[in-house]
mmCIF file with all atom_site columns, C-alpha atoms in Angstrom:
data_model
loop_
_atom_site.group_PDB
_atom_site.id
_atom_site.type_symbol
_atom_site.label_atom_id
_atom_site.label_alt_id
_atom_site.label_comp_id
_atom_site.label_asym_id
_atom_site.label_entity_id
_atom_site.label_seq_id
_atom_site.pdbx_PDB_ins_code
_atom_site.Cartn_x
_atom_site.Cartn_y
_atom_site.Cartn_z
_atom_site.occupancy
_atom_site.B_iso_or_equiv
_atom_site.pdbx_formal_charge
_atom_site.auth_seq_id
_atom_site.auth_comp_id
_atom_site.auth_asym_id
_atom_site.auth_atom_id
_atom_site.pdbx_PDB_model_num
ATOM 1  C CA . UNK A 1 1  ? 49.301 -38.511 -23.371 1.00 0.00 ? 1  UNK A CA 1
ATOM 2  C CA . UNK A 1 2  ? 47.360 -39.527 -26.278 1.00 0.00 ? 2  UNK A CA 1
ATOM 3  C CA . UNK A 1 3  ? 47.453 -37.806 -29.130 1.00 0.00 ? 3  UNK A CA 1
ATOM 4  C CA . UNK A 1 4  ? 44.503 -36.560 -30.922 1.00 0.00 ? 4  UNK A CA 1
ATOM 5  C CA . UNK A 1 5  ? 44.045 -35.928 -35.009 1.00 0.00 ? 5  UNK A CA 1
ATOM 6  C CA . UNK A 1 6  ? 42.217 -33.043 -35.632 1.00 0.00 ? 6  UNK A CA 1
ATOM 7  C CA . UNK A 1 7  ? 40.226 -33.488 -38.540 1.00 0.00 ? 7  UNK A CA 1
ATOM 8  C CA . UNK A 1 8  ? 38.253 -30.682 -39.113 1.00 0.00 ? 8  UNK A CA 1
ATOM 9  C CA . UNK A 1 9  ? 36.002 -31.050 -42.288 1.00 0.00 ? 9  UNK A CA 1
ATOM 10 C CA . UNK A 1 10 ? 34.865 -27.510 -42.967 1.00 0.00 ? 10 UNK A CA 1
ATOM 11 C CA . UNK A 1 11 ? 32.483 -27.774 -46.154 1.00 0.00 ? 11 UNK A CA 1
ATOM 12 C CA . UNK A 1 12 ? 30.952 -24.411 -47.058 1.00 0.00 ? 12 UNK A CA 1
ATOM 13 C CA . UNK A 1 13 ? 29.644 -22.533 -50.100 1.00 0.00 ? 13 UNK A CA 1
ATOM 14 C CA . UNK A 1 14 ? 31.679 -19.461 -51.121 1.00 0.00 ? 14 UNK A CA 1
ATOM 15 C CA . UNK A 1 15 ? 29.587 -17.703 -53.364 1.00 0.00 ? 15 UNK A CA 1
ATOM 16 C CA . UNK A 1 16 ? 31.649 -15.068 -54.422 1.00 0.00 ? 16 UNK A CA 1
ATOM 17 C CA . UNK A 1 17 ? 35.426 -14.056 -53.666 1.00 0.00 ? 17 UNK A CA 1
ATOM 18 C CA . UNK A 1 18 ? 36.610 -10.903 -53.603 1.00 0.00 ? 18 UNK A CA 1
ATOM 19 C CA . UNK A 1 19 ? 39.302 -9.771  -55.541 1.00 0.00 ? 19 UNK A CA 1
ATOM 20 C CA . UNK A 1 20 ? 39.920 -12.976 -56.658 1.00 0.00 ? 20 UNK A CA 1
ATOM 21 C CA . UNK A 1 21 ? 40.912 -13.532 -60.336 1.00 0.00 ? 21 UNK A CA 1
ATOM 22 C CA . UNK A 1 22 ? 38.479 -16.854 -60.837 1.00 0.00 ? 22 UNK A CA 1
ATOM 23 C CA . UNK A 1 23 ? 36.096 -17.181 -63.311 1.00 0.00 ? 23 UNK A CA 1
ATOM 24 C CA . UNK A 1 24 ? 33.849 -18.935 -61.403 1.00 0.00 ? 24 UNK A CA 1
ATOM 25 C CA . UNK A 1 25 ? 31.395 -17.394 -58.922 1.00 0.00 ? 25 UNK A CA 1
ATOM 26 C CA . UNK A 1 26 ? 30.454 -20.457 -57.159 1.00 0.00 ? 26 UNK A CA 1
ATOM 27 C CA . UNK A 1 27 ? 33.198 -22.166 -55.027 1.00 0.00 ? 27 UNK A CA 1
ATOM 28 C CA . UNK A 1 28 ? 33.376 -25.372 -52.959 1.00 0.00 ? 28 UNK A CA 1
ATOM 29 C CA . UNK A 1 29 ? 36.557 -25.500 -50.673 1.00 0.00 ? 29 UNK A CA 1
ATOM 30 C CA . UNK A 1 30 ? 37.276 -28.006 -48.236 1.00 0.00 ? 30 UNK A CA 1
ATOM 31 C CA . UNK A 1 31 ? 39.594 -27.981 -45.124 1.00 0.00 ? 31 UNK A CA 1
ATOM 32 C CA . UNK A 1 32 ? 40.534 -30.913 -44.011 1.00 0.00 ? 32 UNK A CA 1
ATOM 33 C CA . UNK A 1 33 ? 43.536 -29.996 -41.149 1.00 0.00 ? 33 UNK A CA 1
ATOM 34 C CA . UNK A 1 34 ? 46.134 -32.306 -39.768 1.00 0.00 ? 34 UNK A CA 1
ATOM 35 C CA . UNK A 1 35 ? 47.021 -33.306 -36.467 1.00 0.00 ? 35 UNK A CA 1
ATOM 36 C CA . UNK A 1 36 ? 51.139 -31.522 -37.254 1.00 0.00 ? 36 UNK A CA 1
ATOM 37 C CA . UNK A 1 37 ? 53.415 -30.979 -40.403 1.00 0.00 ? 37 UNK A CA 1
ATOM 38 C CA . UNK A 1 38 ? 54.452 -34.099 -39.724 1.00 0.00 ? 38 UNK A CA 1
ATOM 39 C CA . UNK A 1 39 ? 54.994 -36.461 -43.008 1.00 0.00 ? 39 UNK A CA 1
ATOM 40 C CA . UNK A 1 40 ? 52.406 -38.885 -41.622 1.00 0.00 ? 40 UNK A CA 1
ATOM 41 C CA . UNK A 1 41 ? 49.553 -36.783 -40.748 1.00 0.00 ? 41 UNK A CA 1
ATOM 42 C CA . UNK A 1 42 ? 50.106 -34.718 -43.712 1.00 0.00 ? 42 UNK A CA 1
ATOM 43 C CA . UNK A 1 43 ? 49.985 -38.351 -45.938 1.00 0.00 ? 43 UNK A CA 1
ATOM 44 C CA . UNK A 1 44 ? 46.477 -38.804 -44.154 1.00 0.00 ? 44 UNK A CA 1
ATOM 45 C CA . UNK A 1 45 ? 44.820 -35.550 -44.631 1.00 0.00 ? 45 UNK A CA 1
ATOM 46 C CA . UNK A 1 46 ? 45.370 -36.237 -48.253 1.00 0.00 ? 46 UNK A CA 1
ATOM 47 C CA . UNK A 1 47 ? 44.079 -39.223 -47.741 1.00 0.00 ? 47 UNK A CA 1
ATOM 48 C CA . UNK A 1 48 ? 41.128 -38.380 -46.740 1.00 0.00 ? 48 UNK A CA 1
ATOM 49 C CA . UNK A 1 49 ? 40.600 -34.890 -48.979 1.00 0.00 ? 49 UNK A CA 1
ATOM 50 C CA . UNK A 1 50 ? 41.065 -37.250 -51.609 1.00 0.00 ? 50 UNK A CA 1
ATOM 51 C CA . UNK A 1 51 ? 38.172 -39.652 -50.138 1.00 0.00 ? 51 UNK A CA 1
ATOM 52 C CA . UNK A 1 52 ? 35.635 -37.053 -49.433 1.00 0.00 ? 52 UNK A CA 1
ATOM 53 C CA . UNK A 1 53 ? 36.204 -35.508 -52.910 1.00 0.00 ? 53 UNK A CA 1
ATOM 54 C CA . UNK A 1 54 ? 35.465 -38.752 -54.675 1.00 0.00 ? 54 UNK A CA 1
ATOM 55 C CA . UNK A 1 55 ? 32.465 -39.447 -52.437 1.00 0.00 ? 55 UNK A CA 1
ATOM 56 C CA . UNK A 1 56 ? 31.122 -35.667 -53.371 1.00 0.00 ? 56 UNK A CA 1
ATOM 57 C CA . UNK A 1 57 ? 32.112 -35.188 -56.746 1.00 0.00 ? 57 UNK A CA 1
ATOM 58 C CA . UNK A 1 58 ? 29.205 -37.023 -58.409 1.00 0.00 ? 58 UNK A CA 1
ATOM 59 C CA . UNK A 1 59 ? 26.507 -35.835 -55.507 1.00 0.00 ? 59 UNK A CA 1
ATOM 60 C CA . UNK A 1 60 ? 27.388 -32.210 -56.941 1.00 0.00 ? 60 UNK A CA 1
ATOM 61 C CA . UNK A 1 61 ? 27.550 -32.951 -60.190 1.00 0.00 ? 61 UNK A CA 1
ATOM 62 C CA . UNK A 1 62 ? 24.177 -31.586 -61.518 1.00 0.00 ? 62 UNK A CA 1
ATOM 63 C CA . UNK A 1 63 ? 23.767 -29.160 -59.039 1.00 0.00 ? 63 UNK A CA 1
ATOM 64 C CA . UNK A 1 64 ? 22.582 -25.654 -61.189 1.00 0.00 ? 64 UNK A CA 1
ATOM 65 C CA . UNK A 1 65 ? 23.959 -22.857 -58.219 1.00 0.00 ? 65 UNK A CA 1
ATOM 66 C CA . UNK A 1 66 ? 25.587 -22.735 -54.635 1.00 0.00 ? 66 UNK A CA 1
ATOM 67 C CA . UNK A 1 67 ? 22.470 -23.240 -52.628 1.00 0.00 ? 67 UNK A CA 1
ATOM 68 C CA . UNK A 1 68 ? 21.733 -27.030 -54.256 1.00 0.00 ? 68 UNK A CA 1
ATOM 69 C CA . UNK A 1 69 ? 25.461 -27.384 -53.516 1.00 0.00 ? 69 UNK A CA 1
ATOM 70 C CA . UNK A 1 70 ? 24.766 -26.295 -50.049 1.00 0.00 ? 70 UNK A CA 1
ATOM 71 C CA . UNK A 1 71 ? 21.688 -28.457 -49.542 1.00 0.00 ? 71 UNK A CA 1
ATOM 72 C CA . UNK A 1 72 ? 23.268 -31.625 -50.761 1.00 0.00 ? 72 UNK A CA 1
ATOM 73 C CA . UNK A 1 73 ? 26.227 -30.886 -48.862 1.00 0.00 ? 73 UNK A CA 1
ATOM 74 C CA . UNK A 1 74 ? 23.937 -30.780 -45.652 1.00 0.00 ? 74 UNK A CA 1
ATOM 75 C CA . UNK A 1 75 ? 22.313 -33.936 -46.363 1.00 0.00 ? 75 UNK A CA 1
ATOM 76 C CA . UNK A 1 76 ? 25.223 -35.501 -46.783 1.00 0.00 ? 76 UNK A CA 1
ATOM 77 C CA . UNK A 1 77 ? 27.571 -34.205 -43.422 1.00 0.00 ? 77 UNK A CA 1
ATOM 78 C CA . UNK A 1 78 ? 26.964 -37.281 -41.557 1.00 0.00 ? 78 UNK A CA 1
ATOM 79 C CA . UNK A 1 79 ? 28.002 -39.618 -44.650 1.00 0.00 ? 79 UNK A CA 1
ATOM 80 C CA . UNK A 1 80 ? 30.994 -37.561 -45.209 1.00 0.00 ? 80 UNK A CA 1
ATOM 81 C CA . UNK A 1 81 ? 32.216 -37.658 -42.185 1.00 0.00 ? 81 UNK A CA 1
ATOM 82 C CA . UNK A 1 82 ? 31.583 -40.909 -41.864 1.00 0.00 ? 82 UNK A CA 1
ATOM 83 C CA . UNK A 1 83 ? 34.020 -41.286 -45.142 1.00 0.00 ? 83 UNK A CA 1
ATOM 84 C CA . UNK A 1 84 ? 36.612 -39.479 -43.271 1.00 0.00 ? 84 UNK A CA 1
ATOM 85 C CA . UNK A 1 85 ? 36.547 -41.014 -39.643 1.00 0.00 ? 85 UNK A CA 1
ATOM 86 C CA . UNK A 1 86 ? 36.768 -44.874 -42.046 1.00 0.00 ? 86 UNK A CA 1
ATOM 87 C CA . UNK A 1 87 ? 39.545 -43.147 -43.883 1.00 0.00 ? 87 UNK A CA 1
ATOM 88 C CA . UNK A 1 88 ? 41.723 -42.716 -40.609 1.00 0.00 ? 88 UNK A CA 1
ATOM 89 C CA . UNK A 1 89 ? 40.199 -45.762 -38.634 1.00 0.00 ? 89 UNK A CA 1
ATOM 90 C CA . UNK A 1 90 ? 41.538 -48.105 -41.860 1.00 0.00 ? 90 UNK A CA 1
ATOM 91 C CA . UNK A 1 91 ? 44.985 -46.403 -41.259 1.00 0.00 ? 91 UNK A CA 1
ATOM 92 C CA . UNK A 1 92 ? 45.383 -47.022 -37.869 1.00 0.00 ? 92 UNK A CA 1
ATOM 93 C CA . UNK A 1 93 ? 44.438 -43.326 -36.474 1.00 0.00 ? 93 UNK A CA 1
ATOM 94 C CA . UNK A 1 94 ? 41.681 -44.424 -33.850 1.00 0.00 ? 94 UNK A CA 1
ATOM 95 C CA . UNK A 1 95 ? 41.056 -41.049 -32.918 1.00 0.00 ? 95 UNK A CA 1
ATOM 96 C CA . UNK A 1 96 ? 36.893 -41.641 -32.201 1.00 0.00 ? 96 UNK A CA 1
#
């Protein structure tokens, strides 16, 4: 059988995080999951965090609260995942 990566790009806007000791109230997280634990897929999710980070670092960059964040986040799902799905096509994962 085949064996699928699951690459799950969850981008949301936390605005505020309970009980947390941060000094920020505005928080991007990303979850990018792996197909295992494996050394390999583990390798690629980096990989590709580290792609989609660079891509939205500078689109984020002047954003004043969450909900810009948000919006250009939205406007940009299809490019990001684009960014990922290149990421794992380059290394071999042909998972489309």
């Amino acid at each position: 059988m085949k064996k699928l990566l699951s690459v799950i790009i969850l981008i949301f806007v936390v605005c505020s995080c309970g009980g947390c000791n941060w000094n920020s109230n505005d928080v991007i997280r990303i979850h990018i999951r792996a197909n295992s634990n494996s050394e390999g897929d583990q390798n690629i999710k980096m990989y590709v965090k580290e792609n989609v980070v660079a891509y939205i670092t500078p689109l984020i960059a002047d954003c004043k609260d969450s909900s810009e964040v948000k919006v250009v986040l939205e406007d940009n799902l299809d490019k990001i995942t684009d960014i990922a799905n290149d990421v794992l096509m380059c290394a071999g994962f042909n998972y489309l």
